[in-house]
PDB file of C-alpha atoms and ligand atoms in Angstrom:
ATOM      1  CA  UNK U  16     107.565 136.049 188.803  1.00 51.00           C
ATOM      2  CA  UNK U  17     103.916 135.111 188.886  1.00 57.00           C
ATOM      3  CA  UNK U  18     102.620 133.733 192.146  1.00 83.00           C
ATOM      4  CA  UNK U  19     101.736 130.400 190.581  1.00 92.00           C
ATOM      5  CA  UNK U  20     105.227 129.862 189.171  1.00 95.00           C
ATOM      6  CA  UNK U  21     106.726 130.778 192.547  1.00 95.00           C
ATOM      7  CA  UNK U  22     104.348 128.415 194.317  1.00 95.00           C
ATOM      8  CA  UNK U  23     105.092 125.532 191.941  1.00 96.00           C
ATOM      9  CA  UNK U  24     108.866 126.100 192.058  1.00 96.00           C
ATOM     10  CA  UNK U  25     109.033 126.155 195.839  1.00 95.00           C
ATOM     11  CA  UNK U  26     107.101 122.876 196.078  1.00 95.00           C
ATOM     12  CA  UNK U  27     109.294 121.225 193.423  1.00 96.00           C
ATOM     13  CA  UNK U  28     112.476 122.573 195.026  1.00 95.00           C
ATOM     14  CA  UNK U  29     111.443 121.102 198.358  1.00 95.00           C
ATOM     15  CA  UNK U  30     111.264 117.665 196.697  1.00 95.00           C
ATOM     16  CA  UNK U  31     114.529 117.948 194.731  1.00 94.00           C
ATOM     17  CA  UNK U  32     116.911 117.897 197.715  1.00 90.00           C
ATOM     18  CA  UNK U  33     119.201 120.640 196.417  1.00 92.00           C
ATOM     19  CA  UNK U  34     119.312 119.377 192.819  1.00 95.00           C
ATOM     20  CA  UNK U  35     119.464 122.270 190.310  1.00 97.00           C
ATOM     21  CA  UNK U  36     118.376 121.433 186.739  1.00 97.00           C
ATOM     22  CA  UNK U  37     120.203 123.324 183.996  1.00 96.00           C
ATOM     23  CA  UNK U  38     118.346 121.968 180.984  1.00 97.00           C
ATOM     24  CA  UNK U  39     114.645 121.234 180.691  1.00 97.00           C
ATOM     25  CA  UNK U  40     113.376 118.766 178.113  1.00 96.00           C
ATOM     26  CA  UNK U  41     109.749 118.668 177.041  1.00 95.00           C
ATOM     27  CA  UNK U  42     108.815 115.264 175.693  1.00 88.00           C
ATOM     28  CA  UNK U  43     106.236 115.026 172.926  1.00 83.00           C
ATOM     29  CA  UNK U  44     103.743 112.279 172.060  1.00 70.00           C
ATOM     30  CA  UNK U  45     105.405 108.862 172.034  1.00 63.00           C
ATOM     31  CA  UNK U  46     108.800 110.309 173.022  1.00 71.00           C
ATOM     32  CA  UNK U  47     108.660 109.504 176.727  1.00 76.00           C
ATOM     33  CA  UNK U  48     111.457 106.943 176.363  1.00 79.00           C
ATOM     34  CA  UNK U  49     114.066 109.683 176.710  1.00 83.00           C
ATOM     35  CA  UNK U  50     113.156 109.783 180.381  1.00 84.00           C
ATOM     36  CA  UNK U  51     114.535 106.225 180.700  1.00 85.00           C
ATOM     37  CA  UNK U  52     118.014 107.612 179.918  1.00 86.00           C
ATOM     38  CA  UNK U  53     117.995 109.706 183.071  1.00 91.00           C
ATOM     39  CA  UNK U  54     120.326 108.441 185.781  1.00 92.00           C
ATOM     40  CA  UNK U  55     119.413 108.741 189.465  1.00 91.00           C
ATOM     41  CA  UNK U  56     115.916 109.884 188.540  1.00 94.00           C
ATOM     42  CA  UNK U  57     113.766 111.776 190.991  1.00 95.00           C
ATOM     43  CA  UNK U  58     110.149 111.578 189.843  1.00 94.00           C
ATOM     44  CA  UNK U  59     107.583 114.171 190.857  1.00 95.00           C
ATOM     45  CA  UNK U  60     104.068 113.507 189.608  1.00 92.00           C
ATOM     46  CA  UNK U  61     102.183 116.594 188.435  1.00 93.00           C
ATOM     47  CA  UNK U  62      99.339 115.538 190.741  1.00 91.00           C
ATOM     48  CA  UNK U  63     101.658 115.859 193.742  1.00 92.00           C
ATOM     49  CA  UNK U  64     102.322 119.549 193.027  1.00 94.00           C
ATOM     50  CA  UNK U  65      99.452 121.554 194.465  1.00 93.00           C
ATOM     51  CA  UNK U  66      97.696 123.574 191.747  1.00 92.00           C
ATOM     52  CA  UNK U  67      99.961 122.282 188.927  1.00 93.00           C
ATOM     53  CA  UNK U  68      98.104 121.620 185.653  1.00 92.00           C
ATOM     54  CA  UNK U  69      97.292 118.004 184.779  1.00 89.00           C
ATOM     55  CA  UNK U  70      97.619 116.230 181.416  1.00 83.00           C
ATOM     56  CA  UNK U  71      94.980 114.125 179.702  1.00 75.00           C
ATOM     57  CA  UNK U  72      96.327 112.744 176.378  1.00 61.00           C
ATOM     58  CA  UNK U  73      97.187 109.073 175.852  1.00 59.00           C
ATOM     59  CA  UNK U  74     100.946 108.702 175.385  1.00 51.00           C
ATOM     60  CA  UNK U  75     101.498 111.543 177.893  1.00 53.00           C
ATOM     61  CA  UNK U  76     102.035 110.624 181.559  1.00 63.00           C
ATOM     62  CA  UNK U  77     102.209 113.619 183.831  1.00 89.00           C
ATOM     63  CA  UNK U  78     105.488 113.814 185.753  1.00 92.00           C
ATOM     64  CA  UNK U  79     108.663 115.808 186.162  1.00 95.00           C
ATOM     65  CA  UNK U  80     111.741 113.614 186.082  1.00 95.00           C
ATOM     66  CA  UNK U  81     114.956 115.179 187.353  1.00 96.00           C
ATOM     67  CA  UNK U  82     118.406 113.613 187.106  1.00 96.00           C
ATOM     68  CA  UNK U  83     121.379 113.399 184.762  1.00 94.00           C
ATOM     69  CA  UNK U  84     121.765 112.701 181.050  1.00 92.00           C
ATOM     70  CA  UNK U  85     125.272 112.813 179.536  1.00 88.00           C
ATOM     71  CA  UNK U  86     126.531 114.193 182.857  1.00 90.00           C
ATOM     72  CA  UNK U  87     124.214 117.230 182.735  1.00 94.00           C
ATOM     73  CA  UNK U  88     121.527 118.093 185.264  1.00 96.00           C
ATOM     74  CA  UNK U  89     118.197 117.879 183.479  1.00 96.00           C
ATOM     75  CA  UNK U  90     114.523 117.983 184.251  1.00 97.00           C
ATOM     76  CA  UNK U  91     112.110 116.310 181.840  1.00 95.00           C
ATOM     77  CA  UNK U  92     108.474 117.186 181.504  1.00 94.00           C
ATOM     78  CA  UNK U  93     106.876 113.878 180.674  1.00 90.00           C
ATOM     79  CA  UNK U  94     103.452 114.961 179.512  1.00 87.00           C
ATOM     80  CA  UNK U  95     102.924 118.462 178.162  1.00 88.00           C
ATOM     81  CA  UNK U  96     100.029 120.887 178.293  1.00 92.00           C
ATOM     82  CA  UNK U  97      98.119 121.372 175.059  1.00 93.00           C
ATOM     83  CA  UNK U  98      95.712 124.215 174.464  1.00 95.00           C
ATOM     84  CA  UNK U  99      93.239 121.749 172.918  1.00 94.00           C
ATOM     85  CA  UNK U 100      92.918 120.074 176.336  1.00 90.00           C
ATOM     86  CA  UNK U 101      91.369 123.299 177.543  1.00 91.00           C
ATOM     87  CA  UNK U 102      94.424 124.740 179.301  1.00 93.00           C
ATOM     88  CA  UNK U 103      94.637 128.495 179.269  1.00 94.00           C
ATOM     89  CA  UNK U 104      97.743 129.615 177.346  1.00 96.00           C
ATOM     90  CA  UNK U 105      98.951 131.493 180.448  1.00 96.00           C
ATOM     91  CA  UNK U 106      99.221 128.137 182.261  1.00 95.00           C
ATOM     92  CA  UNK U 107     101.958 127.141 179.814  1.00 96.00           C
ATOM     93  CA  UNK U 108     103.835 130.382 180.567  1.00 97.00           C
ATOM     94  CA  UNK U 109     103.603 129.588 184.287  1.00 96.00           C
ATOM     95  CA  UNK U 110     105.102 126.136 183.738  1.00 97.00           C
ATOM     96  CA  UNK U 111     108.026 127.579 181.758  1.00 97.00           C
ATOM     97  CA  UNK U 112     108.535 130.309 184.381  1.00 97.00           C
ATOM     98  CA  UNK U 113     108.564 127.570 187.038  1.00 97.00           C
ATOM     99  CA  UNK U 114     111.469 125.943 185.177  1.00 97.00           C
ATOM    100  CA  UNK U 115     113.276 129.289 185.079  1.00 97.00           C
ATOM    101  CA  UNK U 116     112.876 129.649 188.853  1.00 96.00           C
ATOM    102  CA  UNK U 117     114.310 126.148 189.335  1.00 97.00           C
ATOM    103  CA  UNK U 118     117.485 127.304 187.583  1.00 97.00           C
ATOM    104  CA  UNK U 119     116.863 126.138 184.010  1.00 98.00           C
ATOM    105  CA  UNK U 120     118.995 127.988 181.440  1.00 97.00           C
ATOM    106  CA  UNK U 121     118.146 126.043 178.310  1.00 97.00           C
ATOM    107  CA  UNK U 122     115.174 124.171 176.926  1.00 98.00           C
ATOM    108  CA  UNK U 123     114.929 121.295 174.472  1.00 97.00           C
ATOM    109  CA  UNK U 124     111.403 120.879 173.086  1.00 97.00           C
ATOM    110  CA  UNK U 125     110.353 117.818 171.142  1.00 95.00           C
ATOM    111  CA  UNK U 126     107.074 117.098 169.437  1.00 94.00           C
ATOM    112  CA  UNK U 127     105.292 114.879 166.972  1.00 92.00           C
ATOM    113  CA  UNK U 128     104.336 116.715 163.793  1.00 95.00           C
ATOM    114  CA  UNK U 129     102.827 116.189 160.380  1.00 96.00           C
ATOM    115  CA  UNK U 130     104.983 116.796 157.300  1.00 97.00           C
ATOM    116  CA  UNK U 131     104.026 119.391 154.696  1.00 98.00           C
ATOM    117  CA  UNK U 132     107.016 118.510 152.541  1.00 96.00           C
ATOM    118  CA  UNK U 133     106.843 115.480 150.200  1.00 94.00           C
ATOM    119  CA  UNK U 134     110.615 115.030 150.673  1.00 94.00           C
ATOM    120  CA  UNK U 135     110.297 114.717 154.476  1.00 94.00           C
ATOM    121  CA  UNK U 136     108.558 111.370 155.130  1.00 91.00           C
ATOM    122  CA  UNK U 137     107.217 109.913 158.404  1.00 90.00           C
ATOM    123  CA  UNK U 138     110.102 108.805 160.630  1.00 90.00           C
ATOM    124  CA  UNK U 139     112.182 111.910 159.788  1.00 92.00           C
ATOM    125  CA  UNK U 140     113.563 114.366 162.336  1.00 95.00           C
ATOM    126  CA  UNK U 141     113.158 118.098 161.709  1.00 97.00           C
ATOM    127  CA  UNK U 142     115.148 120.732 163.564  1.00 98.00           C
ATOM    128  CA  UNK U 143     112.815 123.704 164.026  1.00 98.00           C
ATOM    129  CA  UNK U 144     114.312 126.847 162.488  1.00 98.00           C
ATOM    130  CA  UNK U 145     111.318 129.079 163.219  1.00 98.00           C
ATOM    131  CA  UNK U 146     107.587 128.935 163.796  1.00 98.00           C
ATOM    132  CA  UNK U 147     104.279 130.320 162.595  1.00 98.00           C
ATOM    133  CA  UNK U 148     101.816 130.818 165.433  1.00 98.00           C
ATOM    134  CA  UNK U 149      98.545 129.883 163.734  1.00 98.00           C
ATOM    135  CA  UNK U 150      96.843 129.006 167.027  1.00 97.00           C
ATOM    136  CA  UNK U 151      95.314 132.420 167.592  1.00 96.00           C
ATOM    137  CA  UNK U 152      96.487 132.162 171.238  1.00 97.00           C
ATOM    138  CA  UNK U 153      99.443 133.532 173.138  1.00 98.00           C
ATOM    139  CA  UNK U 154     100.799 132.540 176.571  1.00 97.00           C
ATOM    140  CA  UNK U 155     101.806 136.149 177.335  1.00 97.00           C
ATOM    141  CA  UNK U 156      98.320 137.672 177.098  1.00 96.00           C
ATOM    142  CA  UNK U 157      97.482 139.668 180.209  1.00 95.00           C
ATOM    143  CA  UNK U 158      99.463 142.044 182.389  1.00 94.00           C
ATOM    144  CA  UNK U 159     103.223 141.787 181.815  1.00 95.00           C
ATOM    145  CA  UNK U 160     105.574 141.237 184.739  1.00 93.00           C
ATOM    146  CA  UNK U 161     108.655 143.230 183.721  1.00 93.00           C
ATOM    147  CA  UNK U 162     110.810 141.279 186.186  1.00 93.00           C
ATOM    148  CA  UNK U 163     110.235 138.178 184.015  1.00 94.00           C
ATOM    149  CA  UNK U 164     110.643 139.698 180.564  1.00 96.00           C
ATOM    150  CA  UNK U 165     109.626 142.541 178.262  1.00 97.00           C
ATOM    151  CA  UNK U 166     106.063 143.359 177.196  1.00 97.00           C
ATOM    152  CA  UNK U 167     106.996 142.946 173.521  1.00 97.00           C
ATOM    153  CA  UNK U 168     109.583 140.161 173.380  1.00 98.00           C
ATOM    154  CA  UNK U 169     111.841 139.633 170.385  1.00 97.00           C
ATOM    155  CA  UNK U 170     111.536 136.182 168.754  1.00 98.00           C
ATOM    156  CA  UNK U 171     114.281 136.583 166.145  1.00 97.00           C
ATOM    157  CA  UNK U 172     116.440 133.988 167.933  1.00 97.00           C
ATOM    158  CA  UNK U 173     113.625 131.962 169.540  1.00 98.00           C
ATOM    159  CA  UNK U 174     115.250 128.793 168.138  1.00 98.00           C
ATOM    160  CA  UNK U 175     118.828 129.509 169.152  1.00 98.00           C
ATOM    161  CA  UNK U 176     121.120 129.901 166.144  1.00 98.00           C
ATOM    162  CA  UNK U 177     124.244 128.598 167.898  1.00 97.00           C
ATOM    163  CA  UNK U 178     122.296 125.690 169.390  1.00 97.00           C
ATOM    164  CA  UNK U 179     120.968 124.784 165.956  1.00 98.00           C
ATOM    165  CA  UNK U 180     124.447 124.913 164.434  1.00 97.00           C
ATOM    166  CA  UNK U 181     125.602 122.479 167.103  1.00 97.00           C
ATOM    167  CA  UNK U 182     122.654 120.099 166.576  1.00 97.00           C
ATOM    168  CA  UNK U 183     123.259 120.095 162.826  1.00 98.00           C
ATOM    169  CA  UNK U 184     126.951 119.301 163.326  1.00 97.00           C
ATOM    170  CA  UNK U 185     126.163 116.516 165.796  1.00 96.00           C
ATOM    171  CA  UNK U 186     123.602 114.993 163.431  1.00 95.00           C
ATOM    172  CA  UNK U 187     126.220 115.005 160.701  1.00 95.00           C
ATOM    173  CA  UNK U 188     128.920 113.407 162.880  1.00 95.00           C
ATOM    174  CA  UNK U 189     126.534 110.717 164.075  1.00 92.00           C
ATOM    175  CA  UNK U 190     125.084 110.046 160.600  1.00 91.00           C
ATOM    176  CA  UNK U 191     121.562 111.070 161.607  1.00 92.00           C
ATOM    177  CA  UNK U 192     119.481 112.496 158.759  1.00 92.00           C
ATOM    178  CA  UNK U 193     118.160 115.831 159.994  1.00 96.00           C
ATOM    179  CA  UNK U 194     115.805 118.122 158.108  1.00 97.00           C
ATOM    180  CA  UNK U 195     115.317 121.717 159.143  1.00 98.00           C
ATOM    181  CA  UNK U 196     112.248 123.863 158.719  1.00 98.00           C
ATOM    182  CA  UNK U 197     109.368 125.963 159.943  1.00 98.00           C
ATOM    183  CA  UNK U 198     106.826 124.534 162.396  1.00 98.00           C
ATOM    184  CA  UNK U 199     103.275 125.807 162.197  1.00 98.00           C
ATOM    185  CA  UNK U 200     101.055 125.454 165.236  1.00 98.00           C
ATOM    186  CA  UNK U 201      97.339 124.830 164.951  1.00 98.00           C
ATOM    187  CA  UNK U 202      95.053 124.686 167.959  1.00 97.00           C
ATOM    188  CA  UNK U 203      93.693 121.185 167.220  1.00 93.00           C
ATOM    189  CA  UNK U 204      92.436 118.744 168.346  1.00 95.00           C
ATOM    190  CA  UNK U 205      91.270 117.693 164.876  1.00 96.00           C
ATOM    191  CA  UNK U 206      93.830 116.886 162.219  1.00 95.00           C
ATOM    192  CA  UNK U 207      93.811 119.488 159.446  1.00 97.00           C
ATOM    193  CA  UNK U 208      91.702 119.408 156.315  1.00 96.00           C
ATOM    194  CA  UNK U 209      93.465 118.895 152.988  1.00 96.00           C
ATOM    195  CA  UNK U 210      92.680 122.531 152.105  1.00 97.00           C
ATOM    196  CA  UNK U 211      94.353 123.730 155.318  1.00 98.00           C
ATOM    197  CA  UNK U 212      97.453 121.636 154.617  1.00 98.00           C
ATOM    198  CA  UNK U 213      97.659 123.162 151.158  1.00 97.00           C
ATOM    199  CA  UNK U 214      97.289 126.659 152.643  1.00 98.00           C
ATOM    200  CA  UNK U 215     100.038 126.008 155.224  1.00 98.00           C
ATOM    201  CA  UNK U 216     102.396 124.787 152.491  1.00 98.00           C
ATOM    202  CA  UNK U 217     101.756 128.027 150.638  1.00 98.00           C
ATOM    203  CA  UNK U 218     102.506 129.992 153.823  1.00 98.00           C
ATOM    204  CA  UNK U 219     105.987 128.488 153.973  1.00 97.00           C
ATOM    205  CA  UNK U 220     105.548 125.936 156.739  1.00 98.00           C
ATOM    206  CA  UNK U 221     107.323 122.567 156.647  1.00 98.00           C
ATOM    207  CA  UNK U 222     105.585 120.806 159.532  1.00 98.00           C
ATOM    208  CA  UNK U 223     102.349 121.182 161.457  1.00 98.00           C
ATOM    209  CA  UNK U 224     101.518 120.338 165.050  1.00 97.00           C
ATOM    210  CA  UNK U 225      99.446 121.250 168.087  1.00 96.00           C
ATOM    211  CA  UNK U 226     102.076 122.237 170.661  1.00 96.00           C
ATOM    212  CA  UNK U 227     105.502 123.793 171.254  1.00 98.00           C
ATOM    213  CA  UNK U 228     104.839 127.374 170.136  1.00 98.00           C
ATOM    214  CA  UNK U 229     103.425 128.644 173.473  1.00 98.00           C
ATOM    215  CA  UNK U 230     106.332 127.024 175.332  1.00 98.00           C
ATOM    216  CA  UNK U 231     108.898 128.605 173.038  1.00 98.00           C
ATOM    217  CA  UNK U 232     107.280 132.059 173.253  1.00 98.00           C
ATOM    218  CA  UNK U 233     107.253 131.856 177.062  1.00 98.00           C
ATOM    219  CA  UNK U 234     110.878 130.648 177.113  1.00 98.00           C
ATOM    220  CA  UNK U 235     112.038 133.479 174.832  1.00 98.00           C
ATOM    221  CA  UNK U 236     110.187 135.955 177.065  1.00 98.00           C
ATOM    222  CA  UNK U 237     111.976 134.852 180.241  1.00 97.00           C
ATOM    223  CA  UNK U 238     115.378 134.381 178.592  1.00 97.00           C
ATOM    224  CA  UNK U 239     115.667 130.603 178.324  1.00 98.00           C
ATOM    225  CA  UNK U 240     117.687 129.498 175.277  1.00 97.00           C
ATOM    226  CA  UNK U 241     115.693 126.980 173.231  1.00 98.00           C
ATOM    227  CA  UNK U 242     116.081 124.367 170.541  1.00 98.00           C
ATOM    228  CA  UNK U 243     113.197 122.321 169.100  1.00 97.00           C
ATOM    229  CA  UNK U 244     113.089 119.035 167.233  1.00 96.00           C
ATOM    230  CA  UNK U 245     110.012 117.557 165.553  1.00 96.00           C
ATOM    231  CA  UNK U 246     109.546 113.883 164.930  1.00 93.00           C
ATOM    232  CA  UNK U 247     107.622 113.592 161.689  1.00 94.00           C
ATOM    233  CA  UNK U 248     104.903 111.008 162.217  1.00 90.00           C
ATOM    234  CA  UNK U 249     102.712 111.409 159.127  1.00 92.00           C
ATOM    235  CA  UNK U 250     102.167 113.354 155.940  1.00 94.00           C
ATOM    236  CA  UNK U 251      99.635 116.180 156.176  1.00 95.00           C
ATOM    237  CA  UNK U 252      96.051 115.383 155.240  1.00 94.00           C
ATOM    238  CA  UNK U 253      95.605 115.051 151.484  1.00 92.00           C
ATOM    239  CA  UNK U 254      99.280 114.201 150.885  1.00 93.00           C
ATOM    240  CA  UNK U 255      98.460 110.478 151.126  1.00 82.00           C
ATOM    241  CA  UNK U 256      95.338 108.354 150.712  1.00 73.00           C
ATOM    242  CA  UNK U 257      94.821 106.933 154.214  1.00 73.00           C
ATOM    243  CA  UNK U 258      93.058 108.833 157.037  1.00 72.00           C
ATOM    244  CA  UNK U 259      94.992 110.373 159.955  1.00 69.00           C
ATOM    245  CA  UNK U 260      95.179 108.601 163.301  1.00 75.00           C
ATOM    246  CA  UNK U 261      96.721 109.218 166.717  1.00 75.00           C
ATOM    247  CA  UNK U 262      97.841 105.558 166.766  1.00 74.00           C
ATOM    248  CA  UNK U 263      99.955 106.148 163.643  1.00 72.00           C
ATOM    249  CA  UNK U 264     101.437 109.233 165.321  1.00 69.00           C
ATOM    250  CA  UNK U 265     102.511 107.192 168.344  1.00 72.00           C
ATOM    251  CA  UNK U 266     103.863 104.324 166.204  1.00 69.00           C
ATOM    252  CA  UNK U 267     106.029 106.552 163.993  1.00 70.00           C
ATOM    253  CA  UNK U 268     107.227 108.557 166.983  1.00 70.00           C
ATOM    254  CA  UNK U 269     108.483 105.323 168.573  1.00 72.00           C
ATOM    255  CA  UNK U 270     110.363 104.415 165.392  1.00 69.00           C
ATOM    256  CA  UNK U 271     112.131 107.747 165.024  1.00 81.00           C
ATOM    257  CA  UNK U 272     112.775 108.144 168.702  1.00 83.00           C
ATOM    258  CA  UNK U 273     116.080 106.177 168.690  1.00 85.00           C
ATOM    259  CA  UNK U 274     117.670 108.857 166.517  1.00 89.00           C
ATOM    260  CA  UNK U 275     116.080 111.615 168.569  1.00 91.00           C
ATOM    261  CA  UNK U 276     117.360 110.103 171.812  1.00 89.00           C
ATOM    262  CA  UNK U 277     120.882 109.862 170.428  1.00 90.00           C
ATOM    263  CA  UNK U 278     120.786 113.437 169.115  1.00 92.00           C
ATOM    264  CA  UNK U 279     119.517 114.877 172.403  1.00 92.00           C
ATOM    265  CA  UNK U 280     122.127 112.915 174.373  1.00 91.00           C
ATOM    266  CA  UNK U 281     124.917 114.212 172.116  1.00 94.00           C
ATOM    267  CA  UNK U 282     123.531 117.752 172.356  1.00 95.00           C
ATOM    268  CA  UNK U 283     123.567 117.626 176.147  1.00 93.00           C
ATOM    269  CA  UNK U 284     127.141 116.323 176.113  1.00 92.00           C
ATOM    270  CA  UNK U 285     128.274 119.235 173.983  1.00 92.00           C
ATOM    271  CA  UNK U 286     125.992 122.155 174.850  1.00 85.00           C
TER     272      UNK U 286
HETATM  273  N1  HPA F  22      98.705 117.646 162.340  1.00 78.22           N
HETATM  274  C1  HPA F  22      98.730 118.234 163.554  1.00 78.22           C
HETATM  275  N2  HPA F  22      99.400 117.738 164.584  1.00 78.22           N
HETATM  276  C2  HPA F  22     100.081 116.585 164.396  1.00 78.22           C
HETATM  277  C3  HPA F  22     100.082 115.925 163.161  1.00 78.22           C
HETATM  278  C4  HPA F  22      99.355 116.491 162.081  1.00 78.22           C
HETATM  279  O1  HPA F  22      99.306 115.953 160.951  1.00 78.22           O
HETATM  280  N3  HPA F  22     100.857 114.813 163.309  1.00 78.22           N
HETATM  281  C5  HPA F  22     101.300 114.825 164.599  1.00 78.22           C
HETATM  282  N4  HPA F  22     100.836 115.892 165.251  1.00 78.22           N
END
């Protein structure tokens, strides 16, 4: 493991009093409310972990929250690290490797995303079936530590097939409308142009966002099973008449988050 991940994990472990998280949950823009469902929460601010990266986006507070949801030991990352903030992609790998060292076996990633599909309106949930890394960056660039994972990792099951089957079944049972599709990551921070949205539709993407992909690549590399769910907050640029705004993203994320919270709770109960 990299020195940074080891350093972060030992500091976090020292604060967790023997608690071992099995599932990590990364909370996207406007989705922080899931953290309120955690019983007996232990909160560790990112700023209290020496050397740990810090977040800067509104709607993202920087803290790890450990505790139980649906009887399962979880650790939530409230506030994620975006490449557009200036973080090096390798920093994201270190954070995921820190989770692995803490004992995490599975990861649930959530995000806010723009829809590329006219039949998937704002307020929808989309289970991520696969991704297109259009960011031009990769968290695994640099020397590979073979004790963590292979130099050339396989991503054919990056969004775990069995996990997705379960999420789909749970959505059905609980009458939650769930789309499924391909998430394309752009670097950001600007929203896309209408021409870019059109190009991404042609490429076969269903949703576009500025996160998630580096986390999922790093998780696949170190053998953490992952599922991802996007909250659709807006149509892609050019698919509607009004301009894009971060405020709209946060507002729609709040609205859809009840269904997301329920789905994640049910997933944890059954996974
Ligand atoms: N584009 C990129 N990222 C996003 C969007 C979008 O339209 N909506 C929420 N995150």
